Coordinates of C-alpha atoms and ligand atoms in Angstrom, one line a residue:
X1 CA 223.7 86.0 134.3
X2 CA 223.0 83.7 131.4
X3 CA 223.2 85.1 128.0
X4 CA 222.0 82.2 125.9
X5 CA 218.3 81.1 125.8
X6 CA 218.0 77.3 124.9
X7 CA 214.8 75.7 123.9
X8 CA 214.2 72.0 124.0
X9 CA 210.9 70.0 123.2
X10 CA 209.3 68.3 126.1
X11 CA 209.2 65.1 124.0
X12 CA 213.0 64.8 124.6
X13 CA 212.4 64.1 128.3
X14 CA 210.7 60.8 127.6
X15 CA 213.3 58.2 126.9
X16 CA 216.3 57.6 128.8
X17 CA 218.7 58.1 125.8
X18 CA 217.1 61.4 125.1
X19 CA 217.4 62.8 128.5
X20 CA 221.1 61.6 128.8
X21 CA 221.8 63.5 125.5
X22 CA 219.9 66.6 126.8
X23 CA 222.0 66.5 130.0
X24 CA 225.2 66.2 127.9
X25 CA 224.1 69.2 125.8
X26 CA 223.5 71.3 128.9
X27 CA 226.7 70.3 130.5
X28 CA 228.7 71.0 127.3
X29 CA 227.6 74.7 127.2
X30 CA 229.7 75.2 130.5
X31 CA 227.8 78.3 131.3
X32 CA 224.5 79.2 132.9
X33 CA 221.6 79.0 130.6
X34 CA 217.9 79.9 130.5
X35 CA 216.2 76.9 129.3
X36 CA 212.6 76.9 127.8
X37 CA 210.8 73.7 127.7
X38 CA 207.7 72.7 125.8
X39 CA 205.0 70.1 126.7
X40 CA 205.5 66.3 126.0
X41 CA 204.4 65.6 122.4
X42 CA 200.6 65.4 122.2
X43 CA 199.7 66.5 125.8
X44 CA 198.4 69.9 124.8
X45 CA 196.1 68.3 122.4
X46 CA 195.1 65.7 124.9
X47 CA 194.4 68.3 127.4
X48 CA 192.3 70.4 125.0
X49 CA 190.2 67.2 123.9
X50 CA 189.6 66.2 127.6
X51 CA 188.6 69.7 128.4
X52 CA 185.9 69.7 125.8
X53 CA 184.8 66.3 126.9
X54 CA 184.6 67.2 130.5
X55 CA 182.5 70.3 129.6
X56 CA 180.1 68.1 127.8
X57 CA 180.1 65.6 130.5
X58 CA 181.7 63.1 128.3
X59 CA 184.8 62.5 130.4
X60 CA 185.9 62.8 133.9
X61 CA 188.7 65.1 135.4
X62 CA 189.8 62.3 137.8
X63 CA 190.5 60.0 134.8
X64 CA 192.7 62.7 133.3
X65 CA 194.6 62.9 136.5
X66 CA 195.0 59.3 136.7
X67 CA 196.2 59.2 132.9
X68 CA 198.7 61.8 133.5
X69 CA 200.1 60.4 136.9
X70 CA 200.7 56.9 135.2
X71 CA 202.4 58.6 132.2
X72 CA 204.7 60.6 134.4
X73 CA 205.3 57.7 136.7
X74 CA 206.4 55.6 133.9
X75 CA 208.7 58.3 132.6
X76 CA 210.1 58.7 136.1
X77 CA 210.7 54.9 136.5
X78 CA 212.8 55.0 133.4
X79 CA 214.9 58.0 134.2
X80 CA 215.6 57.9 137.9
X81 CA 217.5 54.9 139.3
X82 CA 217.6 56.4 142.8
X83 CA 214.1 56.0 144.3
X84 CA 214.5 59.1 146.5
X85 CA 215.0 61.5 143.7
X86 CA 212.2 59.7 141.7
X87 CA 209.8 60.1 144.4
X88 CA 210.4 63.7 144.9
X89 CA 210.0 64.4 141.3
X90 CA 206.8 62.4 141.1
X91 CA 205.3 64.2 144.2
X92 CA 205.9 67.6 142.8
X93 CA 204.5 66.4 139.4
X94 CA 201.5 64.9 141.1
X95 CA 200.8 68.0 143.0
X96 CA 200.7 69.9 139.8
X97 CA 198.3 67.4 138.2
X98 CA 196.1 67.7 141.2
X99 CA 195.8 71.5 140.7
X100 CA 194.9 70.7 137.1
X101 CA 192.4 68.4 138.2
X102 CA 190.7 71.0 140.4
X103 CA 190.4 73.3 137.2
X104 CA 188.9 70.4 135.1
X105 CA 186.6 69.7 137.8
X106 CA 185.4 73.4 137.7
X107 CA 184.8 72.8 133.9
X108 CA 182.7 69.9 134.7
X109 CA 180.7 71.8 137.3
X110 CA 179.9 74.9 135.4
X111 CA 179.6 73.1 132.0
X112 CA 181.7 75.8 130.4
X113 CA 185.3 76.5 129.6
X114 CA 185.7 80.4 130.1
X115 CA 188.7 81.7 128.1
X116 CA 190.8 82.2 131.3
X117 CA 190.3 78.7 132.4
X118 CA 191.1 77.3 129.0
X119 CA 194.3 78.9 128.9
X120 CA 195.2 78.1 132.3
X121 CA 194.4 74.3 131.6
X122 CA 196.3 74.1 128.3
X123 CA 199.3 75.5 130.1
X124 CA 199.7 72.4 132.2
X125 CA 201.8 70.3 129.6
X126 CA 204.4 72.9 129.9
X127 CA 204.2 73.1 133.6
X128 CA 204.6 69.3 133.9
X129 CA 207.7 69.3 131.7
X130 CA 209.3 72.1 133.4
X131 CA 208.9 70.2 136.8
X132 CA 210.3 67.2 135.4
X133 CA 213.1 68.8 133.8
X134 CA 214.2 70.7 136.9
X135 CA 214.2 67.2 138.8
X136 CA 216.2 65.5 136.0
X137 CA 218.9 68.0 136.1
X138 CA 219.1 67.8 139.9
X139 CA 219.4 64.2 139.6
X140 CA 222.2 64.5 137.1
X141 CA 223.9 67.0 139.6
X142 CA 223.2 70.2 137.7
X143 CA 221.5 72.7 139.8
X144 CA 218.9 74.9 138.3
X145 CA 215.8 77.0 139.4
X146 CA 212.4 76.5 137.8
X147 CA 210.8 79.8 137.4
X148 CA 207.1 80.3 136.0
X149 CA 206.3 83.0 133.4
X150 CA 204.1 84.6 136.1
X151 CA 207.0 85.0 138.5
X152 CA 209.2 86.7 135.9
X153 CA 206.8 88.1 134.9
X154 CA 206.4 87.6 131.2
X155 CA 203.5 90.1 130.8
X156 CA 201.2 89.7 127.6
X157 CA 198.6 91.8 126.1
X158 CA 196.0 89.5 127.9
X159 CA 194.5 88.1 124.7
X160 CA 193.4 84.6 125.7
X161 CA 194.3 81.9 123.3
X162 CA 196.7 83.9 121.3
X163 CA 198.5 86.4 123.2
X164 CA 201.6 88.7 122.4
X165 CA 204.4 89.4 124.9
X166 CA 204.3 93.1 126.0
X167 CA 208.1 94.0 126.1
X168 CA 207.5 97.4 127.6
X169 CA 206.0 95.9 130.6
X170 CA 208.2 92.8 130.6
X171 CA 211.9 93.3 129.6
X172 CA 213.2 95.2 132.4
X173 CA 211.7 92.6 135.1
X174 CA 212.5 89.5 133.3
X175 CA 216.0 90.7 132.8
X176 CA 216.2 91.2 136.6
X177 CA 214.5 87.9 137.4
X178 CA 217.1 86.0 135.5
X179 CA 220.2 87.7 136.6
X180 CA 222.0 85.1 138.8
X181 CA 224.7 82.9 137.4
X182 CA 222.5 79.7 137.4
X183 CA 220.5 77.6 134.9
X184 CA 216.9 78.7 134.8
X185 CA 214.1 76.6 133.6
X186 CA 211.1 78.1 132.2
X187 CA 207.8 76.6 130.9
X188 CA 207.2 77.9 127.4
X189 CA 203.9 78.7 125.6
X190 CA 202.4 81.0 128.2
X191 CA 202.8 84.4 129.8
X192 CA 200.6 86.2 132.2
X193 CA 198.1 89.1 131.5
X194 CA 198.3 92.5 133.1
X195 CA 195.4 91.2 135.4
X196 CA 197.6 88.1 136.3
X197 CA 195.8 85.5 134.4
X198 CA 197.6 82.9 132.6
X199 CA 197.6 83.6 128.7
X200 CA 198.8 81.2 126.0
X201 CA 200.9 82.5 123.2
X202 CA 199.0 80.6 120.4
X203 CA 199.4 76.9 119.5
X204 CA 203.0 75.8 119.1
X205 CA 204.1 79.0 120.8
X206 CA 206.8 77.9 123.0
X207 CA 209.5 78.8 120.5
X208 CA 207.9 82.4 120.5
X209 CA 208.2 82.4 124.4
X210 CA 211.9 81.4 124.2
X211 CA 212.4 84.3 121.7
X212 CA 210.5 86.7 124.0
X213 CA 212.7 85.7 126.8
X214 CA 216.0 85.9 124.6
X215 CA 214.9 89.5 123.7
X216 CA 214.1 90.5 127.3
X217 CA 217.7 89.4 128.4
X218 CA 219.3 90.6 125.4
X219 CA 220.6 87.2 124.8
X220 CA 223.7 86.6 122.4
X221 CA 221.6 83.6 120.8
X222 CA 218.5 81.7 120.9
X223 CA 219.5 78.1 120.5
X224 CA 216.6 75.7 119.3
X225 CA 217.3 72.0 119.7
X226 CA 215.2 70.0 117.4
X227 CA 214.9 66.5 116.2
X228 CA 215.3 67.4 112.7
X229 CA 218.2 68.8 110.5
X230 CA 217.7 72.5 110.4
X231 CA 216.0 74.3 107.5
X232 CA 216.1 72.5 104.4
X233 CA 215.6 73.4 100.8
X234 CA 212.4 70.9 100.8
X235 CA 210.8 68.4 102.8
X236 CA 213.1 65.4 103.0
X237 CA 210.0 62.9 103.0
X238 CA 209.2 64.3 99.4
X239 CA 212.0 65.8 97.6
X240 CA 215.3 64.3 96.3
X241 CA 218.5 65.2 98.3
X242 CA 217.2 68.4 99.9
X243 CA 220.0 71.0 100.5
X244 CA 220.8 72.2 104.1
X245 CA 220.3 76.1 104.4
X246 CA 223.1 77.1 106.6
X247 CA 222.2 80.8 106.6
X248 CA 218.8 82.1 106.3
X249 CA 217.2 85.6 107.0
X250 CA 214.5 86.3 109.6
X251 CA 212.1 87.0 106.6
X252 CA 212.9 83.8 105.1
X253 CA 212.3 81.8 108.1
X254 CA 209.2 83.6 109.1
X255 CA 207.6 83.0 105.6
X256 CA 208.7 79.3 105.4
X257 CA 207.2 78.6 108.9
X258 CA 204.0 80.7 107.8
X259 CA 203.6 78.6 104.7
X260 CA 204.3 75.1 106.1
X261 CA 207.7 74.4 107.2
X262 CA 207.3 72.8 110.7
X263 CA 210.5 73.6 112.1
X264 CA 209.9 77.0 113.8
X265 CA 206.8 78.6 115.0
X266 CA 206.2 81.7 112.6
X267 CA 206.3 84.1 115.5
X268 CA 209.8 83.0 116.7
X269 CA 211.5 85.8 114.6
X270 CA 209.2 88.7 115.8
X271 CA 211.0 89.6 119.1
X272 CA 214.5 88.9 117.7
X273 CA 214.9 90.7 114.4
X274 CA 215.3 94.3 115.3
X275 CA 217.7 93.3 118.2
X276 CA 219.6 91.1 115.7
X277 CA 219.5 88.0 117.9
X278 CA 220.4 85.1 116.0
X279 CA 218.4 81.7 116.1
X280 CA 220.7 78.7 115.8
X281 CA 219.1 75.5 115.1
X282 CA 220.7 72.2 116.4
X283 CA 219.8 68.6 116.1
X284 CA 219.5 67.1 119.6
X285 CA 220.6 63.6 118.0
X286 CA 223.8 65.1 116.7
X287 CA 225.1 66.2 120.0
X288 CA 227.4 69.3 120.4
X289 CA 230.3 68.6 118.4
X290 CA 231.9 72.0 118.1
X291 CA 228.5 73.6 118.7
X292 CA 228.2 74.1 115.0
X293 CA 224.5 74.9 114.4
X294 CA 222.8 73.4 111.4
X295 CA 221.1 76.6 110.4
X296 CA 221.4 80.2 111.6
X297 CA 218.8 82.6 111.1
X298 CA 219.7 86.1 111.4
X299 CA 219.5 89.5 109.4
X300 CA 222.4 88.8 107.1
X301 CA 220.9 88.9 103.5
X302 CA 222.5 86.2 101.3
X303 CA 221.1 85.9 97.9
X304 CA 221.5 82.4 96.7
X305 CA 222.8 81.7 93.1
X306 CA 219.3 80.6 91.6
X307 CA 217.6 82.9 94.4
X308 CA 215.2 80.2 95.7
X309 CA 216.4 78.8 99.0
X310 CA 213.5 76.5 99.8
X311 CA 210.2 75.2 98.7
X312 CA 207.5 74.4 101.2
X313 CA 203.9 73.3 101.2
X314 CA 201.0 73.4 103.5
X315 CA 197.7 71.2 103.3
X316 CA 196.2 73.3 106.2
X317 CA 194.7 76.2 104.1
X318 CA 191.4 76.3 102.1
X319 CA 189.7 79.0 100.1
X320 CA 186.5 80.9 100.7
X321 CA 185.3 82.4 97.5
X322 CA 182.7 85.2 97.4
X323 CA 181.6 85.7 93.8
X324 CA 179.5 88.5 92.5
X325 CA 179.6 90.6 89.4
X326 CA 181.0 93.7 91.0
X327 CA 182.6 92.6 94.3
X328 CA 185.9 94.1 93.4
X329 CA 184.7 97.5 93.0
X330 CA 182.1 97.7 95.6
X331 CA 183.3 99.2 98.8
X332 CA 182.7 97.8 102.1
X333 CA 182.4 94.1 101.5
X334 CA 185.7 92.9 102.7
X335 CA 185.4 95.3 105.8
X336 CA 182.1 93.4 106.7
X337 CA 183.7 89.9 106.1
X338 CA 186.8 90.6 108.0
X339 CA 185.0 92.2 110.8
X340 CA 182.7 89.2 111.5
X341 CA 185.6 86.8 111.1
X342 CA 187.8 88.8 113.5
X343 CA 184.9 88.6 116.2
X344 CA 185.2 84.9 116.0
X345 CA 189.0 85.0 116.3
X346 CA 189.2 83.6 112.7
X347 CA 192.5 84.6 111.1
X348 CA 192.7 85.3 107.4
X349 CA 196.0 84.1 105.9
X350 CA 195.7 86.0 102.5
X351 CA 193.2 88.0 100.5
X352 CA 193.2 87.8 96.8
X353 CA 190.4 89.9 94.8
X354 CA 189.3 90.7 91.3
X355 CA 186.4 92.6 89.9
X356 CA 184.1 89.3 90.2
X357 CA 185.7 87.3 93.1
X358 CA 187.1 87.8 96.6
X359 CA 189.2 84.9 97.8
X360 CA 190.0 84.4 101.4
X361 CA 192.8 81.9 102.4
X362 CA 192.0 80.5 105.8
X363 CA 193.0 77.6 107.9
X364 CA 190.8 74.4 107.2
X365 CA 189.8 74.2 110.8
X366 CA 187.9 77.5 110.6
X367 CA 186.2 77.0 107.2
X368 CA 182.9 75.8 108.3
X369 CA 182.4 78.5 110.9
X370 CA 183.7 81.2 108.3
X371 CA 181.1 80.0 105.6
X372 CA 178.2 80.3 108.0
X373 CA 179.4 83.7 109.3
X374 CA 179.9 85.0 105.9
X375 CA 176.6 83.8 104.7
X376 CA 174.8 85.2 107.8
X377 CA 176.0 88.8 106.5
X378 CA 173.4 88.5 103.7
X379 CA 175.7 90.4 101.2
X380 CA 173.6 91.6 98.3
X381 CA 176.5 92.1 96.0
X382 CA 177.7 88.4 96.6
X383 CA 175.6 85.8 94.6
X384 CA 177.7 82.7 95.3
X385 CA 179.8 81.7 98.3
X386 CA 182.0 78.7 97.6
X387 CA 184.3 76.8 100.2
X388 CA 187.2 74.8 98.6
X389 CA 188.8 72.6 101.0
X390 CA 190.9 70.1 98.8
X391 CA 193.7 72.4 98.0
X392 CA 197.5 72.6 99.0
X393 CA 199.6 75.8 99.0
X394 CA 203.1 75.7 97.8
X395 CA 205.4 78.5 98.6
X396 CA 208.8 79.2 97.2
X397 CA 211.0 81.6 99.4
X398 CA 214.4 83.1 98.9
X399 CA 215.9 86.6 99.4
X400 CA 216.0 88.4 96.1
X401 CA 212.8 86.9 94.7
X402 CA 211.3 90.4 93.6
X403 CA 214.6 91.8 92.2
X404 CA 215.4 88.9 90.2
X405 CA 213.4 88.2 86.9
X406 CA 212.3 84.7 85.8
X407 CA 212.0 83.1 89.2
X408 CA 208.1 82.8 89.0
X409 CA 208.4 81.8 85.2
X410 CA 210.6 78.8 86.2
X411 CA 208.3 78.0 89.0
X412 CA 205.2 77.9 86.9
X413 CA 207.1 76.1 84.1
X414 CA 208.1 73.4 86.2
X415 CA 204.5 72.6 87.4
X416 CA 203.3 73.1 83.8
X417 CA 205.6 70.4 82.6
X418 CA 203.6 68.0 84.8
X419 CA 200.3 69.6 83.6
X420 CA 199.3 70.5 87.1
X421 CA 196.8 73.3 87.1
X422 CA 197.5 76.3 89.3
X423 CA 194.3 77.5 90.8
X424 CA 195.6 80.8 92.2
X425 CA 198.8 82.6 92.9
X426 CA 200.5 85.6 94.6
X427 CA 203.9 87.1 94.6
X428 CA 205.1 90.3 96.0
X429 CA 203.2 90.0 99.4
X430 CA 206.7 90.1 100.9
X431 CA 210.0 90.5 99.4
X432 CA 211.0 86.8 99.8
X433 CA 208.0 84.6 99.0
X434 CA 205.7 83.6 95.8
X435 CA 202.9 81.1 96.4
X436 CA 200.3 79.4 94.6
X437 CA 197.5 76.8 95.2
X438 CA 197.0 73.5 93.4
X439 CA 194.6 70.6 94.0
X440 CA 195.7 68.6 96.9
X441 CA 196.4 65.5 94.9
X442 CA 198.9 67.5 92.8
X443 CA 200.9 68.8 95.8
X444 CA 203.7 66.4 96.1
X445 CA 204.4 66.2 92.3
X446 CA 204.6 70.0 92.2
X447 CA 206.8 70.4 95.2
X448 CA 209.1 67.7 93.8
X449 CA 209.3 69.3 90.3
X450 CA 210.0 72.8 91.6
X451 CA 212.7 71.3 93.9
X452 CA 214.2 69.6 91.0
X453 CA 214.1 73.0 89.0
X454 CA 215.8 75.1 91.5
X455 CA 218.2 72.5 93.2
X456 CA 218.6 69.2 91.6
X457 CA 219.1 70.6 88.0
X458 CA 221.8 73.3 89.2
X459 CA 223.6 70.6 91.4
X460 CA 223.6 68.3 88.4
X461 CA 225.1 71.0 86.1
X462 CA 227.7 72.0 88.8
X463 CA 228.9 68.4 89.2
X464 CA 229.2 67.9 85.4
Ligands
LIG501 N1 202.4 72.8 123.8 C1 202.1 73.8 123.1 C2 201.2 73.4 121.9 O1 201.2 72.1 121.5 C3 203.3 74.7 122.7 C4 204.3 74.2 121.9 O2 204.3 72.9 121.7 O3 205.2 74.9 121.5 O4 200.6 74.1 121.1
MG502 MG1 205.8 72.2 119.8

């Protein structure tokens, strides 16, 4: 049976050169694999937008089908030279698109998107990728079996939109379902509720599904093939000479992902860390030379000289500030706020309070709704509620942050040198991260300055 789970992005199934590269990689493993695939780039967003438009009678299910048929027709034309195999792939894909069309038609008829239908519709990006990949591998003489999460079954807790895998219910059965010596192809991003409904695992969640399956089969590794060069000390678009992080802990990877690094979904480490299954990150463009991963995420705690391993940032956060002379000491305010936000499935990323203010760090997409909800509580102890949008969060991550002195001082000094104002900061929420908030216009300069402080300076010193 396969002992490695391999995750590819659906966008690697578009261009012929990418497909050939992917096929080469699969062949190079020379052993059966469990292959998890995500949707083609942008398809999940497209499905979401169309679903909302169809609900509001502003789009038609049939046009969505036509668009997807054309998209896949052109992908197939580019990748299958033999007409018969291309046609076979197209017919299977078309069947799936027509299924989707019926669900979208349902949305149009009822004028609503019930949770279960929304999750089902959003899962089609991955379903289509998996059918395509299964056919592409057959065309390249690699036999594989397409298996859906519902057949494994990968059972979730049933929370629509953001489900978690229930390992108690899944592990043994998934392991049994994947026990032959063949390649399995599984669409990522969704599982099935105990009642048999498709439940998605949160946006970007196909990394998490691959990790969950790796846990179920007790894999020796989860190999994630990306289009980028592993975990770096900073965003290559904005810092000078980022350093590659060859080894990084589960905690560091999770915090980096949570605070903005786009390389992994923040939940990917969750299923793996207590089983010590490593995540190996490869760049698909580099191919398989010696199968040397760019970055390996595991439990080995390496403290870097200088402690900080990476600086990351996110522009997706915003602040909701509740001001009042005694909000810090008055019990129950936070409970009311978190309860009402939770009912609307609004996630709170962080809470920092003082005697006169409660600050909630939220995702920008939730700010308007959160503001209205908190206002609707009519909290007498709160005399002002302020929404702050134009901020960026900068996080510095490294094993040993709490145990070593002077790290935060260096970080703040670096920012102060550029006269950048720090609006709020937090250290110690976990062992490995400190973060702070600046005005959005200062973000790039702050990140560059911190990177310089922890990486470029020491490398200059080392060289001299
Ligand atoms: N296709 C899903 C999304 O866009 C899952 C993923 O890409 O990992 O959220
Ligand atoms: Mg993705």
